[in-house]
Amino acid sequence: MRAARLSVLTFTAVAALTAVTGCTEKGSSGDSDRVIDVTATDSKCEVSKKEFPAGHVELAIENKGSKVTEVYVLFPDDRIVTERENIGPGTKQKVTAEVKAGAYTIACKPGMKGDGIRQEVKATGGSVAKRDPRLDAAVAAYRKYAQEQADATLPLAKNFAAAVKAGDLEAAKKAYAPSRIGWERTEPVAESFGDIDPKVDVRADGLEGGQKWTGWHRLEKSLWQDKKISAEDKTLADQLITDLTDWQNRVGKADITPTSMANGAKELLDEVATGKVTGEEERYSHTDLVDFKANVEGAEKSYALLKPVAAENNAALVTELDKQFAALNTLLDKYRADKTSYDFTSYDKVGDADRKQLSDGVNALAEPLSKLAAAVVTKSS
């Protein structure tokens, strides 16, 4: 879970926010009507065009500000179409997305906080061109996978909640990490709804003004740092199950495309790089490597489903991705009892040199993975 999330706004509120936050349109420098240049600064979010053809589009993002930023394409109700996190000052990123005709918002988030600087845009024309049937099959298989993960999470989360409500500190600690695996495998789908993630997976430093801290990490703090279970914690355990049940019921309604699968795989690696490798995600329980492995598994699932088409379009990329996934999984295996176990080394026992090695492995995979979305829609030259 990244430090903060975009709050859910009505379309009217989005329009009002756009009017006051400095989002402006600039002249296009792109070579194609399907390329949208996005220039982010600390106070502006400039886009090269407000209208573009429905179908596959590319965001060519440049951060000219002094802060790390994120860029989102959002539906009018703030569900996420696609996103790219952790775009450092002076760096560029490219993101390929598939959009249907309709209204959208492009949002830049300097400092990765708040609702972002927003620009309303519009995809025009008829329906998106017919996809390769293999990609439709990949989307269907991934949708089934996401639902299976949600269905499997609920019983584990209920075990965790039951231990909390019983006041059994040790049982709750034992049930905590397993209850998060399905969520971590499919986190981009859960995040796409906008309102569920801040309820169940926010950290203390990710709270927005006036937001009550709920969810897994609030309970994690009680179990490991406070070393006691309060009456409020028992209420929060019930709330966690209510919110996760909401997620389970909504997973099947998520908007999923081949490019969102590919971008979601990259987002999972970003989650590892910014939360798990640093030890910030599970700062009390130190179960970061469980989340780390689940994120990698989720990314690899998306990749495996898209691989047949990507291999035809960009064989060299697939060769590199196979290599880097294997290398990172081998590295992770060093920290668990066996290859089928989620009994990982407590992350506070992992030294700086080993953390650097894990970080290097994530970065080596993340770079080629950022090209997967383009590879499922465009043949390499």
GROMACS .gro file of C-alpha atoms in nm:
model
  381
    1MET     CA    1   0.000   0.000   0.000
    2ARG     CA    2   0.148   0.334  -0.101
    3ALA     CA    3   0.160   0.614   0.155
    4ALA     CA    4  -0.166   0.780   0.051
    5ARG     CA    5  -0.462   0.733  -0.182
    6LEU     CA    6  -0.681   0.957  -0.390
    7SER     CA    7  -1.008   1.014  -0.211
    8VAL     CA    8  -1.334   0.931  -0.386
    9LEU     CA    9  -1.493   1.241  -0.538
   10THR     CA   10  -1.807   1.294  -0.741
   11PHE     CA   11  -1.761   1.402  -1.100
   12THR     CA   12  -1.885   1.750  -1.009
   13ALA     CA   13  -1.621   1.779  -0.741
   14VAL     CA   14  -1.354   1.665  -0.986
   15ALA     CA   15  -1.457   1.938  -1.226
   16ALA     CA   16  -1.449   2.200  -0.952
   17LEU     CA   17  -1.108   2.084  -0.834
   18THR     CA   18  -0.970   2.103  -1.186
   19ALA     CA   19  -1.075   2.465  -1.206
   20VAL     CA   20  -0.870   2.570  -0.904
   21THR     CA   21  -0.559   2.353  -0.902
   22GLY     CA   22  -0.361   2.483  -1.194
   23CYS     CA   23  -0.411   2.202  -1.447
   24THR     CA   24  -0.369   2.354  -1.790
   25GLU     CA   25  -0.361   2.239  -2.149
   26LYS     CA   26  -0.053   2.290  -2.359
   27GLY     CA   27   0.032   2.237  -2.722
   28SER     CA   28   0.100   1.880  -2.822
   29SER     CA   29   0.456   1.776  -2.891
   30GLY     CA   30   0.365   1.413  -2.951
   31ASP     CA   31   0.410   1.242  -3.287
   32SER     CA   32   0.075   1.064  -3.264
   33ASP     CA   33  -0.281   1.151  -3.173
   34ARG     CA   34  -0.262   0.858  -2.933
   35VAL     CA   35   0.031   1.002  -2.735
   36ILE     CA   36  -0.054   1.238  -2.449
   37ASP     CA   37   0.239   1.435  -2.311
   38VAL     CA   38   0.196   1.490  -1.937
   39THR     CA   39   0.430   1.742  -1.777
   40ALA     CA   40   0.417   1.740  -1.398
   41THR     CA   41   0.559   2.009  -1.171
   42ASP     CA   42   0.505   2.090  -0.805
   43SER     CA   43   0.208   2.313  -0.896
   44LYS     CA   44   0.088   2.209  -1.242
   45CYS     CA   45  -0.022   1.907  -1.443
   46GLU     CA   46  -0.002   2.000  -1.810
   47VAL     CA   47  -0.142   1.771  -2.079
   48SER     CA   48  -0.082   1.797  -2.453
   49LYS     CA   49  -0.440   1.728  -2.551
   50LYS     CA   50  -0.783   1.719  -2.392
   51GLU     CA   51  -0.933   1.486  -2.652
   52PHE     CA   52  -0.790   1.172  -2.806
   53PRO     CA   53  -0.921   0.863  -2.985
   54ALA     CA   54  -1.056   0.577  -2.774
   55GLY     CA   55  -0.838   0.269  -2.775
   56HIS     CA   56  -0.474   0.236  -2.681
   57VAL     CA   57  -0.311   0.557  -2.566
   58GLU     CA   58   0.033   0.634  -2.431
   59LEU     CA   59   0.108   0.876  -2.151
   60ALA     CA   60   0.454   1.026  -2.201
   61ILE     CA   61   0.518   1.161  -1.853
   62GLU     CA   62   0.793   1.400  -1.748
   63ASN     CA   63   0.837   1.523  -1.392
   64LYS     CA   64   0.986   1.873  -1.404
   65GLY     CA   65   0.909   1.939  -1.038
   66SER     CA   66   1.121   1.899  -0.726
   67LYS     CA   67   0.900   1.630  -0.568
   68VAL     CA   68   0.837   1.264  -0.646
   69THR     CA   69   0.500   1.242  -0.820
   70GLU     CA   70   0.233   0.997  -0.933
   71VAL     CA   71   0.013   1.022  -1.243
   72TYR     CA   72  -0.333   0.868  -1.270
   73VAL     CA   73  -0.598   0.823  -1.537
   74LEU     CA   74  -0.930   0.812  -1.352
   75PHE     CA   75  -1.290   0.736  -1.433
   76PRO     CA   76  -1.536   1.014  -1.336
   77ASP     CA   77  -1.609   0.835  -1.006
   78ASP     CA   78  -1.234   0.817  -0.927
   79ARG     CA   79  -1.185   0.450  -1.001
   80ILE     CA   80  -0.840   0.403  -1.144
   81VAL     CA   81  -0.792   0.324  -1.513
   82THR     CA   82  -0.414   0.323  -1.486
   83GLU     CA   83  -0.141   0.486  -1.281
   84ARG     CA   84   0.232   0.524  -1.247
   85GLU     CA   85   0.388   0.584  -0.908
   86ASN     CA   86   0.721   0.714  -0.782
   87ILE     CA   87   0.820   0.930  -1.078
   88GLY     CA   88   1.127   1.108  -0.950
   89PRO     CA   89   1.222   1.470  -1.022
   90GLY     CA   90   1.380   1.508  -1.364
   91THR     CA   91   1.271   1.163  -1.483
   92LYS     CA   92   1.040   1.037  -1.758
   93GLN     CA   93   0.799   0.745  -1.774
   94LYS     CA   94   0.576   0.596  -2.044
   95VAL     CA   95   0.247   0.425  -1.963
   96THR     CA   96   0.026   0.245  -2.216
   97ALA     CA   97  -0.345   0.219  -2.135
   98GLU     CA   98  -0.664   0.106  -2.304
   99VAL     CA   99  -0.961   0.343  -2.272
  100LYS     CA  100  -1.316   0.336  -2.403
  101ALA     CA  101  -1.493   0.646  -2.531
  102GLY     CA  102  -1.594   0.872  -2.246
  103ALA     CA  103  -1.485   1.128  -1.988
  104TYR     CA  104  -1.174   1.080  -1.775
  105THR     CA  105  -0.945   1.276  -1.547
  106ILE     CA  106  -0.566   1.286  -1.557
  107ALA     CA  107  -0.427   1.364  -1.211
  108CYS     CA  108  -0.071   1.440  -1.101
  109LYS     CA  109   0.014   1.406  -0.732
  110PRO     CA  110   0.332   1.599  -0.642
  111GLY     CA  111   0.467   1.456  -0.318
  112MET     CA  112   0.223   1.163  -0.364
  113LYS     CA  113  -0.024   1.327  -0.125
  114GLY     CA  114  -0.377   1.458  -0.151
  115ASP     CA  115  -0.624   1.450  -0.440
  116GLY     CA  116  -0.378   1.569  -0.702
  117ILE     CA  117  -0.375   1.840  -0.966
  118ARG     CA  118  -0.639   1.739  -1.218
  119GLN     CA  119  -0.728   1.782  -1.584
  120GLU     CA  120  -1.049   1.662  -1.745
  121VAL     CA  121  -0.996   1.480  -2.075
  122LYS     CA  122  -1.214   1.289  -2.318
  123ALA     CA  123  -1.169   0.978  -2.529
  124THR     CA  124  -1.372   1.008  -2.848
  125GLY     CA  125  -1.495   0.776  -3.117
  126GLY     CA  126  -1.660   0.438  -3.123
  127SER     CA  127  -1.576   0.120  -2.941
  128VAL     CA  128  -1.221   0.002  -2.885
  129ALA     CA  129  -1.083  -0.212  -3.168
  130LYS     CA  130  -1.131  -0.585  -3.132
  131ARG     CA  131  -0.857  -0.749  -2.930
  132ASP     CA  132  -0.655  -1.059  -2.995
  133PRO     CA  133  -0.878  -1.338  -2.853
  134ARG     CA  134  -0.585  -1.454  -2.642
  135LEU     CA  135  -0.588  -1.121  -2.459
  136ASP     CA  136  -0.960  -1.153  -2.391
  137ALA     CA  137  -0.888  -1.498  -2.248
  138ALA     CA  138  -0.608  -1.350  -2.035
  139VAL     CA  139  -0.845  -1.088  -1.892
  140ALA     CA  140  -1.106  -1.353  -1.812
  141ALA     CA  141  -0.846  -1.573  -1.643
  142TYR     CA  142  -0.709  -1.285  -1.441
  143ARG     CA  143  -1.057  -1.179  -1.332
  144LYS     CA  144  -1.114  -1.535  -1.209
  145TYR     CA  145  -0.777  -1.528  -1.029
  146ALA     CA  146  -0.860  -1.198  -0.855
  147GLN     CA  147  -1.195  -1.335  -0.738
  148GLU     CA  148  -1.031  -1.655  -0.612
  149GLN     CA  149  -0.781  -1.449  -0.412
  150ALA     CA  150  -1.058  -1.244  -0.254
  151ASP     CA  151  -1.262  -1.556  -0.177
  152ALA     CA  152  -0.961  -1.721  -0.015
  153THR     CA  153  -0.875  -1.411   0.187
  154LEU     CA  154  -1.205  -1.385   0.373
  155PRO     CA  155  -1.174  -1.708   0.578
  156LEU     CA  156  -0.816  -1.619   0.672
  157ALA     CA  157  -0.914  -1.265   0.766
  158LYS     CA  158  -1.202  -1.400   0.974
  159ASN     CA  159  -0.957  -1.624   1.161
  160PHE     CA  160  -0.743  -1.318   1.230
  161ALA     CA  161  -1.043  -1.110   1.341
  162ALA     CA  162  -1.169  -1.391   1.563
  163ALA     CA  163  -0.835  -1.407   1.743
  164VAL     CA  164  -0.838  -1.031   1.795
  165LYS     CA  165  -1.194  -1.040   1.931
  166ALA     CA  166  -1.100  -1.325   2.163
  167GLY     CA  167  -0.813  -1.116   2.300
  168ASP     CA  168  -0.564  -1.386   2.198
  169LEU     CA  169  -0.252  -1.184   2.118
  170GLU     CA  170  -0.033  -1.471   1.998
  171ALA     CA  171  -0.304  -1.630   1.781
  172ALA     CA  172  -0.377  -1.293   1.623
  173LYS     CA  173  -0.009  -1.240   1.545
  174LYS     CA  174   0.012  -1.582   1.383
  175ALA     CA  175  -0.299  -1.519   1.170
  176TYR     CA  176  -0.203  -1.167   1.062
  177ALA     CA  177   0.038  -1.222   0.770
  178PRO     CA  178  -0.153  -1.513   0.606
  179SER     CA  179  -0.468  -1.302   0.604
  180ARG     CA  180  -0.297  -1.047   0.377
  181ILE     CA  181  -0.156  -1.271   0.103
  182GLY     CA  182  -0.454  -1.267  -0.134
  183TRP     CA  183  -0.489  -0.891  -0.097
  184GLU     CA  184  -0.120  -0.834  -0.174
  185ARG     CA  185  -0.135  -1.058  -0.482
  186THR     CA  186  -0.416  -0.854  -0.637
  187GLU     CA  187  -0.366  -0.512  -0.478
  188PRO     CA  188  -0.398  -0.309  -0.802
  189VAL     CA  189  -0.750  -0.448  -0.854
  190ALA     CA  190  -0.847  -0.360  -0.498
  191GLU     CA  191  -0.694  -0.013  -0.535
  192SER     CA  192  -0.885   0.050  -0.857
  193PHE     CA  193  -1.205   0.102  -0.655
  194GLY     CA  194  -1.046   0.392  -0.467
  195ASP     CA  195  -1.238   0.367  -0.141
  196ILE     CA  196  -1.157   0.018  -0.010
  197ASP     CA  197  -0.778   0.036   0.014
  198PRO     CA  198  -0.769   0.339   0.252
  199LYS     CA  199  -1.001   0.152   0.487
  200VAL     CA  200  -0.811  -0.175   0.509
  201ASP     CA  201  -0.445  -0.118   0.418
  202VAL     CA  202  -0.347   0.239   0.507
  203ARG     CA  203  -0.043   0.307   0.724
  204ALA     CA  204  -0.030   0.581   0.987
  205ASP     CA  205   0.175   0.809   0.761
  206GLY     CA  206  -0.077   0.766   0.478
  207LEU     CA  207  -0.377   0.906   0.661
  208GLU     CA  208  -0.545   1.207   0.505
  209GLY     CA  209  -0.678   1.493   0.717
  210GLY     CA  210  -0.962   1.375   0.939
  211GLN     CA  211  -0.936   1.012   0.828
  212LYS     CA  212  -0.982   0.751   1.100
  213TRP     CA  213  -0.715   0.484   1.104
  214THR     CA  214  -0.869   0.142   1.043
  215GLY     CA  215  -0.762  -0.186   0.887
  216TRP     CA  216  -0.477  -0.432   0.910
  217HIS     CA  217  -0.196  -0.193   1.000
  218ARG     CA  218  -0.389  -0.028   1.281
  219LEU     CA  219  -0.433  -0.373   1.436
  220GLU     CA  220  -0.072  -0.462   1.356
  221LYS     CA  221   0.040  -0.172   1.574
  222SER     CA  222  -0.172  -0.291   1.865
  223LEU     CA  223  -0.042  -0.646   1.842
  224TRP     CA  224   0.329  -0.581   1.806
  225GLN     CA  225   0.398  -0.234   1.942
  226ASP     CA  226   0.128  -0.185   2.205
  227LYS     CA  227   0.128  -0.557   2.288
  228LYS     CA  228  -0.236  -0.550   2.389
  229ILE     CA  229  -0.581  -0.577   2.236
  230SER     CA  230  -0.828  -0.305   2.327
  231ALA     CA  231  -1.205  -0.291   2.301
  232GLU     CA  232  -1.161  -0.058   2.004
  233ASP     CA  233  -0.938  -0.315   1.833
  234LYS     CA  234  -1.217  -0.570   1.858
  235THR     CA  235  -1.452  -0.327   1.686
  236LEU     CA  236  -1.188  -0.259   1.420
  237ALA     CA  237  -1.157  -0.634   1.358
  238ASP     CA  238  -1.528  -0.647   1.273
  239GLN     CA  239  -1.489  -0.343   1.048
  240LEU     CA  240  -1.200  -0.508   0.864
  241ILE     CA  241  -1.421  -0.805   0.776
  242THR     CA  242  -1.702  -0.573   0.662
  243ASP     CA  243  -1.463  -0.385   0.432
  244LEU     CA  244  -1.299  -0.700   0.296
  245THR     CA  245  -1.641  -0.849   0.226
  246ASP     CA  246  -1.718  -0.535   0.026
  247TRP     CA  247  -1.397  -0.595  -0.169
  248GLN     CA  248  -1.488  -0.960  -0.227
  249ASN     CA  249  -1.830  -0.860  -0.362
  250ARG     CA  250  -1.688  -0.595  -0.595
  251VAL     CA  251  -1.384  -0.774  -0.741
  252GLY     CA  252  -1.588  -0.923  -1.025
  253LYS     CA  253  -1.700  -0.574  -1.129
  254ALA     CA  254  -1.351  -0.429  -1.167
  255ASP     CA  255  -1.255  -0.280  -1.503
  256ILE     CA  256  -0.971  -0.500  -1.627
  257THR     CA  257  -0.791  -0.478  -1.960
  258PRO     CA  258  -0.469  -0.637  -2.088
  259THR     CA  259  -0.285  -0.309  -2.034
  260SER     CA  260  -0.423  -0.265  -1.682
  261MET     CA  261  -0.301  -0.616  -1.603
  262ALA     CA  262   0.045  -0.528  -1.730
  263ASN     CA  263   0.053  -0.193  -1.553
  264GLY     CA  264  -0.079  -0.359  -1.239
  265ALA     CA  265   0.215  -0.598  -1.245
  266LYS     CA  266   0.450  -0.300  -1.252
  267GLU     CA  267   0.253  -0.135  -0.969
  268LEU     CA  268   0.307  -0.445  -0.755
  269LEU     CA  269   0.682  -0.414  -0.807
  270ASP     CA  270   0.657  -0.047  -0.711
  271GLU     CA  271   0.478  -0.155  -0.393
  272VAL     CA  272   0.772  -0.382  -0.315
  273ALA     CA  273   1.029  -0.113  -0.386
  274THR     CA  274   0.864   0.160  -0.179
  275GLY     CA  275   0.720  -0.039   0.109
  276LYS     CA  276   0.852  -0.389   0.147
  277VAL     CA  277   1.222  -0.345   0.071
  278THR     CA  278   1.234  -0.040   0.297
  279GLY     CA  279   1.054  -0.218   0.581
  280GLU     CA  280   0.791   0.056   0.601
  281GLU     CA  281   0.490  -0.159   0.514
  282GLU     CA  282   0.506  -0.398   0.808
  283ARG     CA  283   0.699  -0.174   1.045
  284TYR     CA  284   0.563  -0.340   1.361
  285SER     CA  285   0.531  -0.707   1.263
  286HIS     CA  286   0.830  -0.721   1.025
  287THR     CA  287   0.638  -0.963   0.801
  288ASP     CA  288   0.741  -0.764   0.493
  289LEU     CA  289   0.883  -1.064   0.307
  290VAL     CA  290   0.542  -1.236   0.310
  291ASP     CA  291   0.391  -0.931   0.139
  292PHE     CA  292   0.696  -0.908  -0.089
  293LYS     CA  293   0.648  -1.264  -0.213
  294ALA     CA  294   0.273  -1.216  -0.262
  295ASN     CA  295   0.333  -0.900  -0.467
  296VAL     CA  296   0.581  -1.083  -0.688
  297GLU     CA  297   0.341  -1.376  -0.731
  298GLY     CA  298   0.063  -1.139  -0.837
  299ALA     CA  299   0.288  -0.964  -1.087
  300GLU     CA  300   0.406  -1.297  -1.226
  301LYS     CA  301   0.047  -1.418  -1.268
  302SER     CA  302  -0.040  -1.118  -1.483
  303TYR     CA  303   0.277  -1.163  -1.684
  304ALA     CA  304   0.219  -1.537  -1.739
  305LEU     CA  305  -0.130  -1.472  -1.876
  306LEU     CA  306  -0.006  -1.202  -2.114
  307LYS     CA  307   0.316  -1.377  -2.208
  308PRO     CA  308   0.198  -1.560  -2.526
  309VAL     CA  309   0.109  -1.233  -2.699
  310ALA     CA  310   0.403  -1.041  -2.554
  311ALA     CA  311   0.641  -1.314  -2.675
  312GLU     CA  312   0.525  -1.266  -3.034
  313ASN     CA  313   0.548  -0.889  -3.015
  314ASN     CA  314   0.874  -0.857  -2.819
  315ALA     CA  315   1.061  -1.184  -2.770
  316ALA     CA  316   1.366  -1.014  -2.620
  317LEU     CA  317   1.154  -0.853  -2.349
  318VAL     CA  318   0.997  -1.186  -2.255
  319THR     CA  319   1.340  -1.348  -2.232
  320GLU     CA  320   1.454  -1.074  -1.995
  321LEU     CA  321   1.138  -1.093  -1.785
  322ASP     CA  322   1.168  -1.471  -1.749
  323LYS     CA  323   1.528  -1.423  -1.634
  324GLN     CA  324   1.451  -1.151  -1.381
  325PHE     CA  325   1.142  -1.320  -1.232
  326ALA     CA  326   1.347  -1.637  -1.181
  327ALA     CA  327   1.634  -1.444  -1.023
  328LEU     CA  328   1.408  -1.256  -0.781
  329ASN     CA  329   1.221  -1.571  -0.678
  330THR     CA  330   1.550  -1.749  -0.617
  331LEU     CA  331   1.664  -1.459  -0.402
  332LEU     CA  332   1.343  -1.467  -0.197
  333ASP     CA  333   1.377  -1.841  -0.144
  334LYS     CA  334   1.686  -1.770   0.068
  335TYR     CA  335   1.460  -1.623   0.334
  336ARG     CA  336   1.204  -1.902   0.385
  337ALA     CA  337   1.205  -2.254   0.517
  338ASP     CA  338   1.102  -2.415   0.188
  339LYS     CA  339   0.963  -2.316  -0.151
  340THR     CA  340   0.602  -2.381  -0.052
  341SER     CA  341   0.612  -2.210   0.286
  342TYR     CA  342   0.525  -1.852   0.375
  343ASP     CA  343   0.737  -1.881   0.688
  344PHE     CA  344   0.979  -1.603   0.595
  345THR     CA  345   1.261  -1.450   0.797
  346SER     CA  346   1.150  -1.157   1.008
  347TYR     CA  347   1.256  -0.851   0.812
  348ASP     CA  348   1.428  -0.686   1.107
  349LYS     CA  349   1.676  -0.973   1.086
  350VAL     CA  350   1.766  -0.888   0.725
  351GLY     CA  351   2.078  -0.671   0.713
  352ASP     CA  352   2.146  -0.367   0.498
  353ALA     CA  353   2.358  -0.558   0.246
  354ASP     CA  354   2.086  -0.818   0.194
  355ARG     CA  355   1.820  -0.547   0.166
  356LYS     CA  356   2.031  -0.382  -0.102
  357GLN     CA  357   2.049  -0.712  -0.289
  358LEU     CA  358   1.670  -0.747  -0.270
  359SER     CA  359   1.627  -0.388  -0.388
  360ASP     CA  360   1.858  -0.449  -0.684
  361GLY     CA  361   1.659  -0.758  -0.776
  362VAL     CA  362   1.332  -0.565  -0.770
  363ASN     CA  363   1.476  -0.285  -0.981
  364ALA     CA  364   1.618  -0.531  -1.234
  365LEU     CA  365   1.268  -0.674  -1.282
  366ALA     CA  366   1.075  -0.348  -1.264
  367GLU     CA  367   1.252  -0.186  -1.557
  368PRO     CA  368   1.159  -0.446  -1.822
  369LEU     CA  369   0.819  -0.499  -1.658
  370SER     CA  370   0.737  -0.133  -1.726
  371LYS     CA  371   0.746  -0.223  -2.098
  372LEU     CA  372   0.498  -0.511  -2.079
  373ALA     CA  373   0.186  -0.305  -2.147
  374ALA     CA  374   0.330  -0.172  -2.472
  375ALA     CA  375   0.441  -0.523  -2.569
  376VAL     CA  376   0.090  -0.666  -2.554
  377VAL     CA  377  -0.041  -0.408  -2.800
  378THR     CA  378   0.252  -0.320  -3.025
  379LYS     CA  379   0.504  -0.532  -3.212
  380SER     CA  380   0.867  -0.433  -3.164
  381SER     CA  381   1.052  -0.310  -3.470
   0.00000   0.00000   0.00000
